[in-house]
Structures are given as C-alpha cells and as structure tokens.
XYZ file of N, CA and C in Angstrom:
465
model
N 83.237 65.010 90.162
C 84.197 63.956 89.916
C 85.603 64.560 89.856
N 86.584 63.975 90.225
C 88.029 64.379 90.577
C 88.711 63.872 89.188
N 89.239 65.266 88.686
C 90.179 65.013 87.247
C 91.852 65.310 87.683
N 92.340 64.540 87.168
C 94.003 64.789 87.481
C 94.329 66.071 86.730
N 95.364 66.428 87.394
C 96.015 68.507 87.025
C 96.349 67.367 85.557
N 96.271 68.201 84.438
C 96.765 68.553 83.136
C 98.445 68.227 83.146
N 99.432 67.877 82.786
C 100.849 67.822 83.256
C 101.492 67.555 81.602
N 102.061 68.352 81.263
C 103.295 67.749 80.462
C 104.067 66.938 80.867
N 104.725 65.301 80.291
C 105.272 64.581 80.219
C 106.735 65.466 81.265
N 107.172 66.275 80.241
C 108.611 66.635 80.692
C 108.753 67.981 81.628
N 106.961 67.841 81.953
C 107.316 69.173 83.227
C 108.311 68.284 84.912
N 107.628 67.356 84.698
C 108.104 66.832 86.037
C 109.684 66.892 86.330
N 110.358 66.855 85.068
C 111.809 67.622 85.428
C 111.923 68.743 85.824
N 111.353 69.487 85.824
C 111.800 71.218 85.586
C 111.218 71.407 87.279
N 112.291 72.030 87.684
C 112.071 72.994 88.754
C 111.365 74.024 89.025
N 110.446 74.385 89.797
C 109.930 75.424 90.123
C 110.700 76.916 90.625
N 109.736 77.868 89.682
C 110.405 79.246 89.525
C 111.158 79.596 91.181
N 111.957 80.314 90.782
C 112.526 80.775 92.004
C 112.165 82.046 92.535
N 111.945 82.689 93.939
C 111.144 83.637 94.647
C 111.610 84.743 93.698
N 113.034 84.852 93.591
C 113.027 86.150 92.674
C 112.602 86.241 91.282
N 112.144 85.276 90.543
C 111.873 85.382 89.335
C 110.448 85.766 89.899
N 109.770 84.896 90.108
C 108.312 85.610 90.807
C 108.570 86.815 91.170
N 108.930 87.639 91.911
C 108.534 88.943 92.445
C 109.237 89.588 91.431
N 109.756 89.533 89.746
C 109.924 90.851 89.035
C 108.510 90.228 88.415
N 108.334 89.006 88.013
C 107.052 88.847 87.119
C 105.884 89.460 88.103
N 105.687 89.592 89.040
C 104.818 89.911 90.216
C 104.540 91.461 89.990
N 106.131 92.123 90.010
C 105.940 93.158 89.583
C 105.456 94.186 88.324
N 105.325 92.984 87.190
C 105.329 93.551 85.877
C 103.556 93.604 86.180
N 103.136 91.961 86.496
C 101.898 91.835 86.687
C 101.112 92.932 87.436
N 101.685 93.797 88.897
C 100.603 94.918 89.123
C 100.854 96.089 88.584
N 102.170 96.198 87.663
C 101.946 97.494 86.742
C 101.109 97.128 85.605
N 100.551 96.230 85.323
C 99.308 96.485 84.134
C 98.244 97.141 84.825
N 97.944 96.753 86.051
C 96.533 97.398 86.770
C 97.244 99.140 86.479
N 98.161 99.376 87.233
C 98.884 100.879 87.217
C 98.740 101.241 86.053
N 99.039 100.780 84.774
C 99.041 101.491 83.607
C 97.661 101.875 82.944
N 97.007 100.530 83.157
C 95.593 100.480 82.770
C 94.444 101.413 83.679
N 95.007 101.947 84.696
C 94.132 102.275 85.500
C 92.919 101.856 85.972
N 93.671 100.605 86.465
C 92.283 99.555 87.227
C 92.701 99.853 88.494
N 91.484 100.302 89.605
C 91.458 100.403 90.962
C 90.952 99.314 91.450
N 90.997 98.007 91.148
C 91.147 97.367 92.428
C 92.530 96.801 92.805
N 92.152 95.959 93.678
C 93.930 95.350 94.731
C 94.452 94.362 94.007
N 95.512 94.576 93.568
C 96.007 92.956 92.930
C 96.444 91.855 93.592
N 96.572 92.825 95.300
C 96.835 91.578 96.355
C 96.189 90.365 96.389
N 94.860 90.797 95.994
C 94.033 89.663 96.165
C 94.004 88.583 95.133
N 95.130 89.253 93.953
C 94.911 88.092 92.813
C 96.525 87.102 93.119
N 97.302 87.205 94.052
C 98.306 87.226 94.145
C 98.715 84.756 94.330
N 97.945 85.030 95.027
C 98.023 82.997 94.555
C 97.179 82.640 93.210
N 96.211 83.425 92.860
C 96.234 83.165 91.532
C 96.570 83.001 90.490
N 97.344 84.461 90.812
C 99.216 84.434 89.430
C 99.991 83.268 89.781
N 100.527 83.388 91.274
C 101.430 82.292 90.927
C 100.898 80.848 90.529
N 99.376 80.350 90.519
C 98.862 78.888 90.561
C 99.272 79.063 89.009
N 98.909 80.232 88.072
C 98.573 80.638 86.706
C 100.366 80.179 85.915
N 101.127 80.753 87.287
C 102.667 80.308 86.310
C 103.362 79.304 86.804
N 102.679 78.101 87.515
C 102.455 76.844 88.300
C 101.909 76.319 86.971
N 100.891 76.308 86.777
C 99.971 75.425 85.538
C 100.115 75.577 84.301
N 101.109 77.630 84.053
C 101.401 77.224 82.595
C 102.569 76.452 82.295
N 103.714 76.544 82.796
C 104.757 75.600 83.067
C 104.375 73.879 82.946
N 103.361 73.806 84.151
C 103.193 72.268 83.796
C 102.452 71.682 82.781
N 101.823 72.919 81.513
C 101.348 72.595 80.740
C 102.404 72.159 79.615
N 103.341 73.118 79.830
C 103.950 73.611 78.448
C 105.720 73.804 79.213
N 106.046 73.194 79.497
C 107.734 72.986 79.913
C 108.536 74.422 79.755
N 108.060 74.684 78.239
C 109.055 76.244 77.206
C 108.681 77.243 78.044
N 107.361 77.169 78.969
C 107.190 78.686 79.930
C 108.159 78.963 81.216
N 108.945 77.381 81.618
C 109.824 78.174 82.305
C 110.909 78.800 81.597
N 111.333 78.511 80.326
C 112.399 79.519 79.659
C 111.806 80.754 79.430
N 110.792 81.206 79.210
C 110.063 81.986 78.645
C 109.771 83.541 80.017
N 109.556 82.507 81.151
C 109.425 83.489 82.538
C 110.471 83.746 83.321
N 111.575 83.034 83.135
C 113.005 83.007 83.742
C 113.702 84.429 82.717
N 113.268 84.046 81.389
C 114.020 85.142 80.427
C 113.480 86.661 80.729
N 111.871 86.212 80.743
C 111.542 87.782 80.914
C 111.515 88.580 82.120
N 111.581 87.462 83.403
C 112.165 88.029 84.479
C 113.732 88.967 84.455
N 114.671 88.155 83.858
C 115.957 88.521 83.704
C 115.690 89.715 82.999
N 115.373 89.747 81.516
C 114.818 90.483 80.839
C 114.290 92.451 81.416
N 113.395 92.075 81.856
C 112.678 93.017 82.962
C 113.806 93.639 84.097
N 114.450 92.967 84.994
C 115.659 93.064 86.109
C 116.356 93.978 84.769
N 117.172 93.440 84.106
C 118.215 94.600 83.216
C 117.565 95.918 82.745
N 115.965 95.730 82.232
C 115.857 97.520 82.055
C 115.553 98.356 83.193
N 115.347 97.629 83.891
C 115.235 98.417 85.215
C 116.627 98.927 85.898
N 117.679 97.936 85.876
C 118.832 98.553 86.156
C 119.560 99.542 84.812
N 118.907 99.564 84.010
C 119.493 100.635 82.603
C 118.306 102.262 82.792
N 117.504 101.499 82.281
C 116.681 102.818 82.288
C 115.687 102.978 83.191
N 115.460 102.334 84.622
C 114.552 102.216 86.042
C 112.889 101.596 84.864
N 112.662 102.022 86.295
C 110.986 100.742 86.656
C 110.294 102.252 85.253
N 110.052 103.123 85.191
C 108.995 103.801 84.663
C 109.436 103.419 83.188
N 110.412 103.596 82.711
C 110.874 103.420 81.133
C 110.625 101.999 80.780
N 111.120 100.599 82.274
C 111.022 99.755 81.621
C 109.623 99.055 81.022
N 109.208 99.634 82.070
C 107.364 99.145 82.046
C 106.841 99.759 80.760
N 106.883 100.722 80.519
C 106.581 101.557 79.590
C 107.266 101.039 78.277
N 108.202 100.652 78.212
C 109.077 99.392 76.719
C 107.963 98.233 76.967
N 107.828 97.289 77.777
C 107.181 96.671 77.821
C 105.685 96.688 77.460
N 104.984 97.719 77.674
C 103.832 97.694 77.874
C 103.014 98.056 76.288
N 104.198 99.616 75.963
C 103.785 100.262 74.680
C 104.642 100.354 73.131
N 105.565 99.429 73.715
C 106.949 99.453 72.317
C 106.070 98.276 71.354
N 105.508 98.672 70.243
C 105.259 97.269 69.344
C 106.556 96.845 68.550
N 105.739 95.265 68.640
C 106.565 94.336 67.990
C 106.430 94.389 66.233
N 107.376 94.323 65.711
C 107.744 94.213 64.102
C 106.916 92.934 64.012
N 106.254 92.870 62.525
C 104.992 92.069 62.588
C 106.061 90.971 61.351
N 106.262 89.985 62.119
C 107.533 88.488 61.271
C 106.294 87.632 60.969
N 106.428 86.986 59.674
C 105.682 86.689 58.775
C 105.780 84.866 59.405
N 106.818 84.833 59.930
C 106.985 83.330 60.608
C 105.970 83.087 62.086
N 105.950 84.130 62.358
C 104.801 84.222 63.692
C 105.937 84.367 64.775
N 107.838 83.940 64.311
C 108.008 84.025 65.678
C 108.950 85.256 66.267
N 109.056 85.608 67.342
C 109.481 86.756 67.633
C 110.833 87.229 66.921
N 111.000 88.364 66.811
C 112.405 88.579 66.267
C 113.089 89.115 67.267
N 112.932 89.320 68.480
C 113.926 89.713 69.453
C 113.554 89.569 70.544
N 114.610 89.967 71.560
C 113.980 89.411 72.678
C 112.751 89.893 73.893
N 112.783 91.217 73.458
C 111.707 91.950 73.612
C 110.297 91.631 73.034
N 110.376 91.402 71.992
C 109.300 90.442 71.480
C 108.710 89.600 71.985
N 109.566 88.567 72.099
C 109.201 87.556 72.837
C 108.642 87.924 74.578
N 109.475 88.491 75.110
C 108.781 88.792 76.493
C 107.659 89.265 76.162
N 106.792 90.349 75.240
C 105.825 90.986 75.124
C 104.690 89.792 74.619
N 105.153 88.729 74.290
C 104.362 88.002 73.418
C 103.910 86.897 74.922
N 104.821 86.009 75.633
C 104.560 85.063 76.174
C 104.397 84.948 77.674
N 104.903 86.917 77.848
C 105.157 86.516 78.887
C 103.929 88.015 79.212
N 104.477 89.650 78.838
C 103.406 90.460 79.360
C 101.873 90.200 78.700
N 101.473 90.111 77.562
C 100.588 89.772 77.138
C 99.600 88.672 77.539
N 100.257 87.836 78.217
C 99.799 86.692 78.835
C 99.082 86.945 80.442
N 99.793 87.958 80.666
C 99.639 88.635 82.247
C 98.468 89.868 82.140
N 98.653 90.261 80.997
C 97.512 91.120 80.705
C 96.389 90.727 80.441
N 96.014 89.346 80.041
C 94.884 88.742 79.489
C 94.302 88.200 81.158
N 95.267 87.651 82.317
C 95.034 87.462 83.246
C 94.539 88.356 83.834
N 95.039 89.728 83.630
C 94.756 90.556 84.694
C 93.564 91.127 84.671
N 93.212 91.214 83.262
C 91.444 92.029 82.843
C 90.754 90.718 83.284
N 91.237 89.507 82.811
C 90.276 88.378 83.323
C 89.849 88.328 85.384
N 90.568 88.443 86.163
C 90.627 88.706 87.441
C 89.714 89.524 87.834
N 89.753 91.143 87.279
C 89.236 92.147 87.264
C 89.200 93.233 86.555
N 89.759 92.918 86.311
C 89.972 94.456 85.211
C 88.521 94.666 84.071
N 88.214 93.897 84.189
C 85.966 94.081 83.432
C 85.175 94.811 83.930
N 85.643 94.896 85.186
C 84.833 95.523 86.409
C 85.338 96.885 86.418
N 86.935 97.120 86.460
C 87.383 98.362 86.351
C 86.761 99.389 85.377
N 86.935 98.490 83.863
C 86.594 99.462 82.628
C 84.710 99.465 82.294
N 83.786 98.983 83.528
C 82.938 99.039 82.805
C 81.540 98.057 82.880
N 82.387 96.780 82.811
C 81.596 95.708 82.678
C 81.105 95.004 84.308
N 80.181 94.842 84.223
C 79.405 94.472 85.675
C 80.034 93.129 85.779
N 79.587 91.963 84.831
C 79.721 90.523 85.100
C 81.320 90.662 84.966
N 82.307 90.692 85.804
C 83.672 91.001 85.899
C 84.051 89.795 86.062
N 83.701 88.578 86.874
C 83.933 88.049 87.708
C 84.108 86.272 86.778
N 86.109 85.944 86.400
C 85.535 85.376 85.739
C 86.116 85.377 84.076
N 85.826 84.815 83.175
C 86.120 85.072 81.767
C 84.529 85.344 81.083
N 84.722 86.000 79.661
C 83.728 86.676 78.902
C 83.262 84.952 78.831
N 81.537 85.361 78.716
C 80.642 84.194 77.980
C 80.583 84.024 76.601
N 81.610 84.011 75.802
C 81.111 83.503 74.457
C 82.402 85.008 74.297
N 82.146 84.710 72.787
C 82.767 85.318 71.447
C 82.265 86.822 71.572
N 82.913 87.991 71.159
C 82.175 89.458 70.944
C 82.463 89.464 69.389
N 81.180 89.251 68.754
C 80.934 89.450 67.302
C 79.905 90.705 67.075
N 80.152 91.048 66.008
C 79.665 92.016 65.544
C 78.051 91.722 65.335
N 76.942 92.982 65.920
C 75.446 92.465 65.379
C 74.909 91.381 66.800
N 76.335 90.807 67.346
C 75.551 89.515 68.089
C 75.761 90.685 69.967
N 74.697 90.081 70.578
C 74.644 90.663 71.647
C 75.791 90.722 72.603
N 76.367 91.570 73.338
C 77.476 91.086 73.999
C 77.955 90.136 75.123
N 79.035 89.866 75.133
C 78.981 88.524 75.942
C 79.288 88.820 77.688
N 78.957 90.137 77.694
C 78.945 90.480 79.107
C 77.709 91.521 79.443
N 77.529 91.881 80.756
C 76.841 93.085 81.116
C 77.289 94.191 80.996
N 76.586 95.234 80.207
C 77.235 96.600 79.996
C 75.982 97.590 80.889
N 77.123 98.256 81.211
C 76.836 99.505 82.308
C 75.145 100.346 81.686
C-alpha cells in the first residue's frame, strides 16, 4: 500500500541544499569511512546520503540550518587549519557535557546534528560489515542489552 513521504508543515518553504553545501557534507561523510577504517566504497552510498538530507530536512525544517552551518562550518577549518586537522576537530574534539542538553558552541552543535548523524548513517550502510558483523546490511534487529543475545551476526 502507498504511504505519503512524512513532510513537515513548513518544509515546503525551504529550499533545497545547494551543490556546494552537499559536496563539503559529502566530504565529511567519506572521511568517517577514512577515519574508521571501513574498506568499502562510499560511492555506492552516495544517493542515499543525499535522499537521507532530503528527508531529514523535510522532516524537521531546523536541519537545513543545521547542514548549511556545518557545511560553512567545515569550509572555514579547512581553509584555517586544511582537511586533516579539520576532520580530526570534528571527529575527536569532545563536547563539554551542558546540563540543558543544548550545545554550547558551534562546534558542538555540528558534532551533535550534523557529524554524528552521518556517522550513525555510515556504520548503518556498511560499516557492520567492515568491523565485523556479517548481517551488515541494513539497521541492528533489536536493542544490544546485556545477557540478551546479540542483535546481529557475529563473526
């Protein structure tokens, strides 16, 4: 049976990302495989990401501020301290733990909504398969609790 796409009320205003905001988020997205040392192709996940920042947008309006910023965001450390330092702020700088839940800077926030979000995509795609897990293909079946069997195939 045919279900209508999910849509926020006030996505239908908002414009779709522009090519260059995609290709730094594009770029942040295949340095997680690089950092993580996952060998497969991220080419192949490449209309997936963008359907992924297509649907979070039309879920949630605040993700185009959120991917526009950390695009911009991303573009400036790269022109300060290049692609290896910035990825590396991004990837391994933790965030100060704010008792309000919400970010205290703006680094924060990119790490929170925008790489973190790309990282959960990217092990989901493949990255299960990289570190281990056979049933890759896909999101985990259930919860990983302690005592309870795991929710994937292990090697």
């Amino acid at each position: 049976m045919y279900q209508r796409r999910a849509m926020h009320p006030l996505s239908r205003s908002i414009k779709p990302l522009n090519p260059a905001t995609i290709k730094s988020l594009w770029t942040i997205f295949v340095a997680i495989g690089d950092h993580w040392s996952l060998d497969d192709d991220p080419s192949t996940y490449r209309l997936r990401f963008e359907t992924f920042l297509e649907n979070r947008t039309k879920l949630n309006p605040v993700y185009q501020g959120y991917y526009v910023d950390g695009a911009a965001y991303f573009d400036g450390l790269l022109a300060d301290i290049g692609s290896a330092a910035a990825l590396e702020r991004l990837f391994t700088q933790k965030p100060r733990v704010v008792q309000s839940g919400i970010p205290a800077t703006r680094l924060e926030a990119v790490q929170r909504f925008v790489v973190n979000e790309f990282i959960s995509l990217r092990l989901a795609l493949g990255g299960f398969r990289a570190l281990g897990a056979i049933n890759y293909r896909g999101y985990f079946g259930g919860a990983n609790i302690e005592g309870e069997p795991t929710p994937y195939r292990e090697l």
